[in-house]
Amino acid sequence: MLALLVCALCLLTGASGEALPSPGFDLLLLVRSYPPGFCSHQHCHTPASSSFTIHGLWPEYKTGGWPQFCGAHTTHQAAGPPTPAQNCLWPSLIGPSPGFWEHEWAKHGTCAAPLLGNRTAFVATVLELHEKYNLDVALGNAGVLPSSSGNYAAEDLQDAVRAAYGAAPLLSCTAGTLVEVWMCLDLELRVMECPPAVRPGPKCGADVRLPRGAEVPPRCRPFSPPWGAALPGARKGGDGARDGGGGGGDGDDGGEQGDRPSWRVAAVLLLVLALAYVAMYGVQRLMAERVEAEEPLLLVGRGWQQGGRADP
């Protein structure tokens, strides 16, 4: 019984955030592409707008490796129809988007499932993180804007993101042109400094080009705030990337958030059962003591002594 109580308390401690069960990796990489830079060296089938888009959310080990195509989760999970936000913010630049999303889920999302839940929850969380840690806004607030001429110091881009969100990202370039930005997130989905062993694709030099691209299409402007707009934290107030189930504003959450591990519920139920058992045991002991105290009187009243001999 004591072991049951200890187990329940341990679960509650983990649910409070002090010792969460390991999902099998150490951190997550939120990877965004800069289409004008990416498409300057790739043939893209869509206009390269001057707005960062999502590449993916990848589980990572602090030693620099990563899990992929994880276990039974690699079986196909049907995805609901993409929301307008997903179509705008997470497009494939070089091929059909549904195949791109399927690849990102199968290779990376299945490994994040112990932390983020099923495919619907994964997509919703990625979209919410992209909004919360918006790069257009962070760079624009620091005066780092797309330009057809001139370069920026790579440190200026990193400092801008650090000033907005608390930690510097990793930058990836091709021939001096910014292609991707990698942000490291801890298991609470908070921005963190990337471990030394975590490295992006081709690294940037001291100077970075941030070329101007096409205008954001009108259908996507509701999801892409202008460069230098108010920071998402100031607009939404407070932290909590996963509060409320992750990205419910897009309607993509559906009813499947219940697939996430319910550690708190299990711990509370276990603790209630343990306490109920202790209370029942205490009542039984009390009743037994009362019976033992009253037994001599009862026996004498019936003509018997406690030792079982007949009264003379």
PDB file of C-alpha atoms in Angstrom:
ATOM      1  CA  MET A   1       0.000   0.000   0.000  1.00  0.00           C
ATOM      2  CA  LEU A   2       2.873   2.339   0.814  1.00  0.00           C
ATOM      3  CA  ALA A   3       4.378   1.565  -2.569  1.00  0.00           C
ATOM      4  CA  LEU A   4       1.081   2.524  -4.212  1.00  0.00           C
ATOM      5  CA  LEU A   5       1.090   5.880  -2.442  1.00  0.00           C
ATOM      6  CA  VAL A   6       4.693   6.549  -3.397  1.00  0.00           C
ATOM      7  CA  CYS A   7       3.945   5.682  -7.008  1.00  0.00           C
ATOM      8  CA  ALA A   8       1.002   8.089  -7.075  1.00  0.00           C
ATOM      9  CA  LEU A   9       3.061  10.896  -5.574  1.00  0.00           C
ATOM     10  CA  CYS A  10       5.841  10.283  -8.084  1.00  0.00           C
ATOM     11  CA  LEU A  11       3.371  10.536 -10.937  1.00  0.00           C
ATOM     12  CA  LEU A  12       1.991  13.775  -9.561  1.00  0.00           C
ATOM     13  CA  THR A  13       5.494  15.176  -9.233  1.00  0.00           C
ATOM     14  CA  GLY A  14       6.173  14.324 -12.849  1.00  0.00           C
ATOM     15  CA  ALA A  15       2.875  15.852 -13.958  1.00  0.00           C
ATOM     16  CA  SER A  16       3.781  19.115 -12.266  1.00  0.00           C
ATOM     17  CA  GLY A  17       6.807  19.475 -14.532  1.00  0.00           C
ATOM     18  CA  GLU A  18       9.561  18.530 -12.075  1.00  0.00           C
ATOM     19  CA  ALA A  19      10.403  15.181 -13.644  1.00  0.00           C
ATOM     20  CA  LEU A  20       8.501  14.556 -16.855  1.00  0.00           C
ATOM     21  CA  PRO A  21       8.828  11.117 -18.437  1.00  0.00           C
ATOM     22  CA  SER A  22      11.325  11.190 -21.309  1.00  0.00           C
ATOM     23  CA  PRO A  23       9.727  11.077 -24.774  1.00  0.00           C
ATOM     24  CA  GLY A  24      12.898   9.497 -26.159  1.00  0.00           C
ATOM     25  CA  PHE A  25      14.692  12.670 -27.282  1.00  0.00           C
ATOM     26  CA  ASP A  26      16.161  15.789 -25.687  1.00  0.00           C
ATOM     27  CA  LEU A  27      14.833  18.766 -27.638  1.00  0.00           C
ATOM     28  CA  LEU A  28      12.974  19.842 -30.756  1.00  0.00           C
ATOM     29  CA  LEU A  29      14.158  21.814 -33.771  1.00  0.00           C
ATOM     30  CA  LEU A  30      11.655  24.258 -35.234  1.00  0.00           C
ATOM     31  CA  VAL A  31      12.968  24.705 -38.779  1.00  0.00           C
ATOM     32  CA  ARG A  32      11.760  27.512 -41.045  1.00  0.00           C
ATOM     33  CA  SER A  33      12.658  28.175 -44.668  1.00  0.00           C
ATOM     34  CA  TYR A  34      13.166  31.577 -46.263  1.00  0.00           C
ATOM     35  CA  PRO A  35      11.637  31.055 -49.736  1.00  0.00           C
ATOM     36  CA  PRO A  36      13.534  33.796 -51.630  1.00  0.00           C
ATOM     37  CA  GLY A  37      16.832  32.353 -50.398  1.00  0.00           C
ATOM     38  CA  PHE A  38      15.814  28.721 -50.884  1.00  0.00           C
ATOM     39  CA  CYS A  39      14.422  29.312 -54.358  1.00  0.00           C
ATOM     40  CA  SER A  40      17.496  31.253 -55.487  1.00  0.00           C
ATOM     41  CA  HIS A  41      19.251  27.873 -55.697  1.00  0.00           C
ATOM     42  CA  GLN A  42      16.284  25.556 -56.276  1.00  0.00           C
ATOM     43  CA  HIS A  43      13.556  25.378 -58.888  1.00  0.00           C
ATOM     44  CA  CYS A  44      10.395  26.284 -56.982  1.00  0.00           C
ATOM     45  CA  HIS A  45       6.915  25.736 -58.334  1.00  0.00           C
ATOM     46  CA  THR A  46       5.381  28.553 -56.257  1.00  0.00           C
ATOM     47  CA  PRO A  47       6.295  32.257 -56.023  1.00  0.00           C
ATOM     48  CA  ALA A  48       8.923  32.841 -53.336  1.00  0.00           C
ATOM     49  CA  SER A  49       7.226  35.273 -50.979  1.00  0.00           C
ATOM     50  CA  SER A  50       9.192  37.398 -48.492  1.00  0.00           C
ATOM     51  CA  SER A  51       7.875  35.497 -45.490  1.00  0.00           C
ATOM     52  CA  PHE A  52       9.316  32.565 -43.594  1.00  0.00           C
ATOM     53  CA  THR A  53       7.469  29.277 -43.996  1.00  0.00           C
ATOM     54  CA  ILE A  54       7.629  26.039 -42.023  1.00  0.00           C
ATOM     55  CA  HIS A  55       9.942  23.220 -42.960  1.00  0.00           C
ATOM     56  CA  GLY A  56       9.247  21.037 -39.939  1.00  0.00           C
ATOM     57  CA  LEU A  57       9.492  20.250 -36.231  1.00  0.00           C
ATOM     58  CA  TRP A  58      12.174  17.638 -35.600  1.00  0.00           C
ATOM     59  CA  PRO A  59      13.021  15.696 -32.430  1.00  0.00           C
ATOM     60  CA  GLU A  60      16.750  15.855 -31.722  1.00  0.00           C
ATOM     61  CA  TYR A  61      19.317  14.453 -29.306  1.00  0.00           C
ATOM     62  CA  LYS A  62      21.575  16.907 -27.506  1.00  0.00           C
ATOM     63  CA  THR A  63      24.493  14.873 -28.847  1.00  0.00           C
ATOM     64  CA  GLY A  64      23.529  15.877 -32.385  1.00  0.00           C
ATOM     65  CA  GLY A  65      21.749  12.760 -33.655  1.00  0.00           C
ATOM     66  CA  TRP A  66      18.027  12.334 -34.114  1.00  0.00           C
ATOM     67  CA  PRO A  67      15.327   9.650 -34.180  1.00  0.00           C
ATOM     68  CA  GLN A  68      13.316   9.070 -37.324  1.00  0.00           C
ATOM     69  CA  PHE A  69      10.466   6.888 -38.611  1.00  0.00           C
ATOM     70  CA  CYS A  70       9.565   5.778 -35.092  1.00  0.00           C
ATOM     71  CA  GLY A  71       8.050   2.370 -34.459  1.00  0.00           C
ATOM     72  CA  ALA A  72       4.373   1.601 -34.787  1.00  0.00           C
ATOM     73  CA  HIS A  73       3.602   5.281 -35.307  1.00  0.00           C
ATOM     74  CA  THR A  74       4.933   4.991 -38.856  1.00  0.00           C
ATOM     75  CA  THR A  75       1.677   3.371 -39.873  1.00  0.00           C
ATOM     76  CA  HIS A  76      -0.405   5.771 -41.900  1.00  0.00           C
ATOM     77  CA  GLN A  77      -2.582   8.148 -39.926  1.00  0.00           C
ATOM     78  CA  ALA A  78      -5.151   9.846 -42.065  1.00  0.00           C
ATOM     79  CA  ALA A  79      -4.877  13.597 -41.907  1.00  0.00           C
ATOM     80  CA  GLY A  80      -7.889  15.849 -41.980  1.00  0.00           C
ATOM     81  CA  PRO A  81      -8.193  18.395 -44.746  1.00  0.00           C
ATOM     82  CA  PRO A  82      -5.521  21.103 -44.428  1.00  0.00           C
ATOM     83  CA  THR A  83      -6.630  24.429 -43.056  1.00  0.00           C
ATOM     84  CA  PRO A  84      -5.965  27.665 -44.954  1.00  0.00           C
ATOM     85  CA  ALA A  85      -3.256  28.420 -42.404  1.00  0.00           C
ATOM     86  CA  GLN A  86      -1.489  25.131 -43.119  1.00  0.00           C
ATOM     87  CA  ASN A  87      -1.656  25.704 -46.871  1.00  0.00           C
ATOM     88  CA  CYS A  88      -0.132  29.173 -46.471  1.00  0.00           C
ATOM     89  CA  LEU A  89       2.407  28.646 -43.709  1.00  0.00           C
ATOM     90  CA  TRP A  90       3.604  25.102 -44.413  1.00  0.00           C
ATOM     91  CA  PRO A  91       3.795  24.774 -48.212  1.00  0.00           C
ATOM     92  CA  SER A  92       6.145  22.588 -50.181  1.00  0.00           C
ATOM     93  CA  LEU A  93       8.281  24.873 -52.308  1.00  0.00           C
ATOM     94  CA  ILE A  94       9.377  22.176 -54.772  1.00  0.00           C
ATOM     95  CA  GLY A  95       6.537  19.653 -54.966  1.00  0.00           C
ATOM     96  CA  PRO A  96       2.982  18.808 -53.897  1.00  0.00           C
ATOM     97  CA  SER A  97       2.332  19.819 -50.309  1.00  0.00           C
ATOM     98  CA  PRO A  98       0.398  16.670 -49.252  1.00  0.00           C
ATOM     99  CA  GLY A  99       3.433  14.508 -49.989  1.00  0.00           C
ATOM    100  CA  PHE A 100       5.655  16.939 -48.094  1.00  0.00           C
ATOM    101  CA  TRP A 101       3.374  16.860 -45.045  1.00  0.00           C
ATOM    102  CA  GLU A 102       3.204  13.061 -45.164  1.00  0.00           C
ATOM    103  CA  HIS A 103       7.011  12.899 -45.178  1.00  0.00           C
ATOM    104  CA  GLU A 104       7.366  15.315 -42.256  1.00  0.00           C
ATOM    105  CA  TRP A 105       4.866  13.350 -40.183  1.00  0.00           C
ATOM    106  CA  ALA A 106       6.310   9.918 -41.013  1.00  0.00           C
ATOM    107  CA  LYS A 107       9.953  10.870 -40.470  1.00  0.00           C
ATOM    108  CA  HIS A 108       9.731  13.387 -37.625  1.00  0.00           C
ATOM    109  CA  GLY A 109       6.184  13.670 -36.290  1.00  0.00           C
ATOM    110  CA  THR A 110       5.959   9.980 -35.404  1.00  0.00           C
ATOM    111  CA  CYS A 111       8.992  10.403 -33.144  1.00  0.00           C
ATOM    112  CA  ALA A 112       7.472  13.483 -31.491  1.00  0.00           C
ATOM    113  CA  ALA A 113       4.200  11.626 -30.804  1.00  0.00           C
ATOM    114  CA  PRO A 114       5.058  10.676 -27.184  1.00  0.00           C
ATOM    115  CA  LEU A 115       5.284  14.402 -26.417  1.00  0.00           C
ATOM    116  CA  LEU A 116       2.862  16.037 -28.871  1.00  0.00           C
ATOM    117  CA  GLY A 117       0.257  13.395 -29.607  1.00  0.00           C
ATOM    118  CA  ASN A 118      -1.232  12.217 -32.874  1.00  0.00           C
ATOM    119  CA  ARG A 119      -0.906  13.708 -36.344  1.00  0.00           C
ATOM    120  CA  THR A 120      -3.657  16.279 -35.877  1.00  0.00           C
ATOM    121  CA  ALA A 121      -2.087  17.478 -32.616  1.00  0.00           C
ATOM    122  CA  PHE A 122       1.362  17.564 -34.232  1.00  0.00           C
ATOM    123  CA  VAL A 123       0.228  19.767 -37.122  1.00  0.00           C
ATOM    124  CA  ALA A 124      -1.674  22.098 -34.810  1.00  0.00           C
ATOM    125  CA  THR A 125       1.330  22.475 -32.506  1.00  0.00           C
ATOM    126  CA  VAL A 126       3.709  23.205 -35.384  1.00  0.00           C
ATOM    127  CA  LEU A 127       1.422  25.937 -36.719  1.00  0.00           C
ATOM    128  CA  GLU A 128       1.062  27.471 -33.267  1.00  0.00           C
ATOM    129  CA  LEU A 129       4.819  27.465 -32.663  1.00  0.00           C
ATOM    130  CA  HIS A 130       5.399  29.131 -36.017  1.00  0.00           C
ATOM    131  CA  GLU A 131       3.002  31.887 -35.015  1.00  0.00           C
ATOM    132  CA  LYS A 132       4.377  32.257 -31.515  1.00  0.00           C
ATOM    133  CA  TYR A 133       8.014  32.453 -32.635  1.00  0.00           C
ATOM    134  CA  ASN A 134       7.357  34.464 -35.792  1.00  0.00           C
ATOM    135  CA  LEU A 135      10.613  35.310 -37.557  1.00  0.00           C
ATOM    136  CA  ASP A 136       9.268  38.049 -39.861  1.00  0.00           C
ATOM    137  CA  VAL A 137       8.125  39.967 -36.799  1.00  0.00           C
ATOM    138  CA  ALA A 138      11.294  39.414 -34.770  1.00  0.00           C
ATOM    139  CA  LEU A 139      13.642  40.488 -37.572  1.00  0.00           C
ATOM    140  CA  GLY A 140      11.465  43.401 -38.635  1.00  0.00           C
ATOM    141  CA  ASN A 141      11.371  44.767 -35.098  1.00  0.00           C
ATOM    142  CA  ALA A 142      15.184  44.875 -35.177  1.00  0.00           C
ATOM    143  CA  GLY A 143      15.260  46.639 -38.551  1.00  0.00           C
ATOM    144  CA  VAL A 144      16.376  43.516 -40.419  1.00  0.00           C
ATOM    145  CA  LEU A 145      14.245  43.595 -43.566  1.00  0.00           C
ATOM    146  CA  PRO A 146      14.414  41.837 -46.938  1.00  0.00           C
ATOM    147  CA  SER A 147      16.607  43.797 -49.327  1.00  0.00           C
ATOM    148  CA  SER A 148      17.632  43.382 -52.941  1.00  0.00           C
ATOM    149  CA  SER A 149      21.014  44.916 -52.203  1.00  0.00           C
ATOM    150  CA  GLY A 150      23.466  44.696 -49.345  1.00  0.00           C
ATOM    151  CA  ASN A 151      24.083  42.156 -46.614  1.00  0.00           C
ATOM    152  CA  TYR A 152      23.417  41.807 -42.910  1.00  0.00           C
ATOM    153  CA  ALA A 153      25.791  40.528 -40.296  1.00  0.00           C
ATOM    154  CA  ALA A 154      24.725  37.027 -39.322  1.00  0.00           C
ATOM    155  CA  GLU A 155      24.988  38.099 -35.690  1.00  0.00           C
ATOM    156  CA  ASP A 156      22.399  40.816 -36.337  1.00  0.00           C
ATOM    157  CA  LEU A 157      19.848  38.193 -37.343  1.00  0.00           C
ATOM    158  CA  GLN A 158      20.662  36.008 -34.352  1.00  0.00           C
ATOM    159  CA  ASP A 159      20.584  38.943 -31.946  1.00  0.00           C
ATOM    160  CA  ALA A 160      17.190  40.021 -33.308  1.00  0.00           C
ATOM    161  CA  VAL A 161      15.675  36.616 -32.597  1.00  0.00           C
ATOM    162  CA  ARG A 162      17.347  36.436 -29.186  1.00  0.00           C
ATOM    163  CA  ALA A 163      15.945  39.861 -28.270  1.00  0.00           C
ATOM    164  CA  ALA A 164      12.444  38.745 -29.257  1.00  0.00           C
ATOM    165  CA  TYR A 165      12.343  35.214 -27.866  1.00  0.00           C
ATOM    166  CA  GLY A 166      15.283  34.701 -25.504  1.00  0.00           C
ATOM    167  CA  ALA A 167      17.737  32.530 -27.449  1.00  0.00           C
ATOM    168  CA  ALA A 168      19.702  32.749 -30.689  1.00  0.00           C
ATOM    169  CA  PRO A 169      18.837  30.439 -33.598  1.00  0.00           C
ATOM    170  CA  LEU A 170      21.127  28.580 -35.967  1.00  0.00           C
ATOM    171  CA  LEU A 171      21.379  29.899 -39.524  1.00  0.00           C
ATOM    172  CA  SER A 172      21.822  27.933 -42.729  1.00  0.00           C
ATOM    173  CA  CYS A 173      22.950  29.528 -45.989  1.00  0.00           C
ATOM    174  CA  THR A 174      23.743  28.636 -49.558  1.00  0.00           C
ATOM    175  CA  ALA A 175      26.392  30.828 -51.171  1.00  0.00           C
ATOM    176  CA  GLY A 176      25.889  33.470 -48.490  1.00  0.00           C
ATOM    177  CA  THR A 177      22.086  33.620 -48.915  1.00  0.00           C
ATOM    178  CA  LEU A 178      19.861  32.733 -45.970  1.00  0.00           C
ATOM    179  CA  VAL A 179      17.997  29.492 -46.613  1.00  0.00           C
ATOM    180  CA  GLU A 180      16.802  28.274 -43.203  1.00  0.00           C
ATOM    181  CA  VAL A 181      16.583  29.272 -39.545  1.00  0.00           C
ATOM    182  CA  TRP A 182      16.676  26.563 -36.860  1.00  0.00           C
ATOM    183  CA  MET A 183      15.323  27.277 -33.377  1.00  0.00           C
ATOM    184  CA  CYS A 184      15.919  24.856 -30.514  1.00  0.00           C
ATOM    185  CA  LEU A 185      13.014  24.197 -28.141  1.00  0.00           C
ATOM    186  CA  ASP A 186      13.060  22.317 -24.859  1.00  0.00           C
ATOM    187  CA  LEU A 187      10.468  19.688 -23.973  1.00  0.00           C
ATOM    188  CA  GLU A 188       8.168  22.407 -22.623  1.00  0.00           C
ATOM    189  CA  LEU A 189       8.324  24.018 -26.101  1.00  0.00           C
ATOM    190  CA  ARG A 190      10.296  27.005 -24.824  1.00  0.00           C
ATOM    191  CA  VAL A 191      13.123  28.520 -26.841  1.00  0.00           C
ATOM    192  CA  MET A 192      16.580  27.456 -25.671  1.00  0.00           C
ATOM    193  CA  GLU A 193      20.175  27.881 -26.793  1.00  0.00           C
ATOM    194  CA  CYS A 194      21.096  25.033 -29.119  1.00  0.00           C
ATOM    195  CA  PRO A 195      23.583  22.479 -27.743  1.00  0.00           C
ATOM    196  CA  PRO A 196      27.008  22.679 -29.408  1.00  0.00           C
ATOM    197  CA  ALA A 197      26.548  19.314 -31.121  1.00  0.00           C
ATOM    198  CA  VAL A 198      23.342  20.417 -32.891  1.00  0.00           C
ATOM    199  CA  ARG A 199      24.337  21.853 -36.264  1.00  0.00           C
ATOM    200  CA  PRO A 200      22.212  23.141 -39.146  1.00  0.00           C
ATOM    201  CA  GLY A 201      22.749  22.515 -42.840  1.00  0.00           C
ATOM    202  CA  PRO A 202      25.401  24.596 -44.632  1.00  0.00           C
ATOM    203  CA  LYS A 203      26.416  27.266 -42.143  1.00  0.00           C
ATOM    204  CA  CYS A 204      26.364  30.971 -42.887  1.00  0.00           C
ATOM    205  CA  GLY A 205      29.452  33.135 -42.951  1.00  0.00           C
ATOM    206  CA  ALA A 206      29.837  36.450 -41.178  1.00  0.00           C
ATOM    207  CA  ASP A 207      27.542  38.211 -43.679  1.00  0.00           C
ATOM    208  CA  VAL A 208      24.137  37.059 -44.898  1.00  0.00           C
ATOM    209  CA  ARG A 209      21.946  38.092 -47.807  1.00  0.00           C
ATOM    210  CA  LEU A 210      18.215  38.349 -47.158  1.00  0.00           C
ATOM    211  CA  PRO A 211      16.843  38.900 -50.678  1.00  0.00           C
ATOM    212  CA  ARG A 212      13.463  40.445 -51.302  1.00  0.00           C
ATOM    213  CA  GLY A 213      10.869  38.106 -52.769  1.00  0.00           C
ATOM    214  CA  ALA A 214       7.307  38.286 -54.018  1.00  0.00           C
ATOM    215  CA  GLU A 215       4.467  39.780 -52.029  1.00  0.00           C
ATOM    216  CA  VAL A 216       2.553  37.462 -49.746  1.00  0.00           C
ATOM    217  CA  PRO A 217      -0.626  36.365 -51.606  1.00  0.00           C
ATOM    218  CA  PRO A 218      -3.798  38.071 -50.357  1.00  0.00           C
ATOM    219  CA  ARG A 219      -5.273  34.742 -49.182  1.00  0.00           C
ATOM    220  CA  CYS A 220      -2.264  34.227 -46.906  1.00  0.00           C
ATOM    221  CA  ARG A 221      -1.945  37.712 -45.438  1.00  0.00           C
ATOM    222  CA  PRO A 222      -4.256  36.967 -42.483  1.00  0.00           C
ATOM    223  CA  PHE A 223      -1.694  34.365 -41.360  1.00  0.00           C
ATOM    224  CA  SER A 224       1.486  36.336 -42.120  1.00  0.00           C
ATOM    225  CA  PRO A 225       1.838  39.524 -40.060  1.00  0.00           C
ATOM    226  CA  PRO A 226       3.963  42.218 -41.688  1.00  0.00           C
ATOM    227  CA  TRP A 227       7.642  42.480 -40.852  1.00  0.00           C
ATOM    228  CA  GLY A 228       8.014  44.511 -37.668  1.00  0.00           C
ATOM    229  CA  ALA A 229       4.464  43.943 -36.389  1.00  0.00           C
ATOM    230  CA  ALA A 230       3.844  43.516 -32.668  1.00  0.00           C
ATOM    231  CA  LEU A 231       5.554  40.461 -31.244  1.00  0.00           C
ATOM    232  CA  PRO A 232       3.197  37.481 -30.795  1.00  0.00           C
ATOM    233  CA  GLY A 233       3.877  37.437 -27.042  1.00  0.00           C
ATOM    234  CA  ALA A 234       2.722  41.027 -26.707  1.00  0.00           C
ATOM    235  CA  ARG A 235      -0.345  40.382 -28.821  1.00  0.00           C
ATOM    236  CA  LYS A 236      -1.446  37.164 -27.127  1.00  0.00           C
ATOM    237  CA  GLY A 237      -0.072  37.763 -23.659  1.00  0.00           C
ATOM    238  CA  GLY A 238       1.932  35.240 -21.748  1.00  0.00           C
ATOM    239  CA  ASP A 239       3.614  31.962 -22.471  1.00  0.00           C
ATOM    240  CA  GLY A 240       2.235  28.516 -23.132  1.00  0.00           C
ATOM    241  CA  ALA A 241       2.684  27.189 -26.634  1.00  0.00           C
ATOM    242  CA  ARG A 242       0.546  24.155 -25.894  1.00  0.00           C
ATOM    243  CA  ASP A 243      -2.040  25.712 -23.645  1.00  0.00           C
ATOM    244  CA  GLY A 244      -5.515  24.999 -24.915  1.00  0.00           C
ATOM    245  CA  GLY A 245      -4.465  21.988 -26.983  1.00  0.00           C
ATOM    246  CA  GLY A 246      -2.276  23.633 -29.586  1.00  0.00           C
ATOM    247  CA  GLY A 247      -3.507  25.830 -32.398  1.00  0.00           C
ATOM    248  CA  GLY A 248      -7.238  25.413 -31.935  1.00  0.00           C
ATOM    249  CA  GLY A 249      -7.835  28.753 -33.685  1.00  0.00           C
ATOM    250  CA  ASP A 250      -7.334  27.041 -37.021  1.00  0.00           C
ATOM    251  CA  GLY A 251      -9.967  24.437 -36.274  1.00  0.00           C
ATOM    252  CA  ASP A 252      -7.389  21.731 -36.969  1.00  0.00           C
ATOM    253  CA  ASP A 253      -7.416  20.219 -33.514  1.00  0.00           C
ATOM    254  CA  GLY A 254     -10.663  18.318 -33.876  1.00  0.00           C
ATOM    255  CA  GLY A 255     -11.461  15.973 -31.017  1.00  0.00           C
ATOM    256  CA  GLU A 256      -8.208  14.036 -30.942  1.00  0.00           C
ATOM    257  CA  GLN A 257      -6.217  15.947 -28.343  1.00  0.00           C
ATOM    258  CA  GLY A 258      -7.288  13.318 -25.846  1.00  0.00           C
ATOM    259  CA  ASP A 259      -4.569  11.060 -27.286  1.00  0.00           C
ATOM    260  CA  ARG A 260      -1.933  12.965 -25.312  1.00  0.00           C
ATOM    261  CA  PRO A 261      -0.675  11.184 -22.154  1.00  0.00           C
ATOM    262  CA  SER A 262      -2.990  12.020 -19.206  1.00  0.00           C
ATOM    263  CA  TRP A 263      -0.367  11.753 -16.439  1.00  0.00           C
ATOM    264  CA  ARG A 264      -2.253  14.044 -14.079  1.00  0.00           C
ATOM    265  CA  VAL A 265      -5.499  12.100 -14.384  1.00  0.00           C
ATOM    266  CA  ALA A 266      -3.788   8.756 -13.819  1.00  0.00           C
ATOM    267  CA  ALA A 267      -1.849  10.068 -10.832  1.00  0.00           C
ATOM    268  CA  VAL A 268      -4.900  11.616  -9.190  1.00  0.00           C
ATOM    269  CA  LEU A 269      -6.972   8.438  -9.639  1.00  0.00           C
ATOM    270  CA  LEU A 270      -4.169   6.321  -8.229  1.00  0.00           C
ATOM    271  CA  LEU A 271      -3.797   8.611  -5.232  1.00  0.00           C
ATOM    272  CA  VAL A 272      -7.562   8.633  -4.570  1.00  0.00           C
ATOM    273  CA  LEU A 273      -7.664   4.823  -4.655  1.00  0.00           C
ATOM    274  CA  ALA A 274      -4.709   4.618  -2.287  1.00  0.00           C
ATOM    275  CA  LEU A 275      -6.231   7.065   0.180  1.00  0.00           C
ATOM    276  CA  ALA A 276      -9.573   5.255   0.032  1.00  0.00           C
ATOM    277  CA  TYR A 277      -7.842   1.983   0.835  1.00  0.00           C
ATOM    278  CA  VAL A 278      -6.014   3.574   3.778  1.00  0.00           C
ATOM    279  CA  ALA A 279      -9.258   5.044   5.113  1.00  0.00           C
ATOM    280  CA  MET A 280     -11.090   1.719   4.798  1.00  0.00           C
ATOM    281  CA  TYR A 281      -8.221  -0.082   6.527  1.00  0.00           C
ATOM    282  CA  GLY A 282      -8.321   2.458   9.365  1.00  0.00           C
ATOM    283  CA  VAL A 283     -12.073   1.988   9.862  1.00  0.00           C
ATOM    284  CA  GLN A 284     -11.660  -1.783   9.939  1.00  0.00           C
ATOM    285  CA  ARG A 285      -8.912  -1.528  12.570  1.00  0.00           C
ATOM    286  CA  LEU A 286     -11.036   0.782  14.706  1.00  0.00           C
ATOM    287  CA  MET A 287     -13.996  -1.578  14.572  1.00  0.00           C
ATOM    288  CA  ALA A 288     -11.775  -4.537  15.433  1.00  0.00           C
ATOM    289  CA  GLU A 289     -10.387  -2.730  18.489  1.00  0.00           C
ATOM    290  CA  ARG A 290     -13.909  -1.883  19.682  1.00  0.00           C
ATOM    291  CA  VAL A 291     -14.967  -5.510  19.310  1.00  0.00           C
ATOM    292  CA  GLU A 292     -11.918  -6.675  21.274  1.00  0.00           C
ATOM    293  CA  ALA A 293     -12.660  -4.157  24.046  1.00  0.00           C
ATOM    294  CA  GLU A 294     -16.347  -5.153  24.334  1.00  0.00           C
ATOM    295  CA  GLU A 295     -15.909  -8.927  23.885  1.00  0.00           C
ATOM    296  CA  PRO A 296     -15.380  -9.830  27.634  1.00  0.00           C
ATOM    297  CA  LEU A 297     -18.546  -8.017  28.649  1.00  0.00           C
ATOM    298  CA  LEU A 298     -20.564  -9.664  25.914  1.00  0.00           C
ATOM    299  CA  LEU A 299     -19.319 -13.130  26.808  1.00  0.00           C
ATOM    300  CA  VAL A 300     -19.957 -12.688  30.534  1.00  0.00           C
ATOM    301  CA  GLY A 301     -23.465 -11.462  29.806  1.00  0.00           C
ATOM    302  CA  ARG A 302     -24.088 -14.701  27.956  1.00  0.00           C
ATOM    303  CA  GLY A 303     -22.898 -16.836  30.891  1.00  0.00           C
ATOM    304  CA  TRP A 304     -19.353 -17.375  29.722  1.00  0.00           C
ATOM    305  CA  GLN A 305     -16.017 -16.080  30.937  1.00  0.00           C
ATOM    306  CA  GLN A 306     -13.373 -14.844  28.468  1.00  0.00           C
ATOM    307  CA  GLY A 307     -11.423 -18.061  28.967  1.00  0.00           C
ATOM    308  CA  GLY A 308     -14.413 -20.119  27.892  1.00  0.00           C
ATOM    309  CA  ARG A 309     -15.068 -21.747  31.284  1.00  0.00           C
ATOM    310  CA  ALA A 310     -18.676 -22.003  32.629  1.00  0.00           C
ATOM    311  CA  ASP A 311     -19.645 -19.667  35.475  1.00  0.00           C
ATOM    312  CA  PRO A 312     -20.035 -21.523  38.784  1.00  0.00           C
TER     313      PRO A 312
END
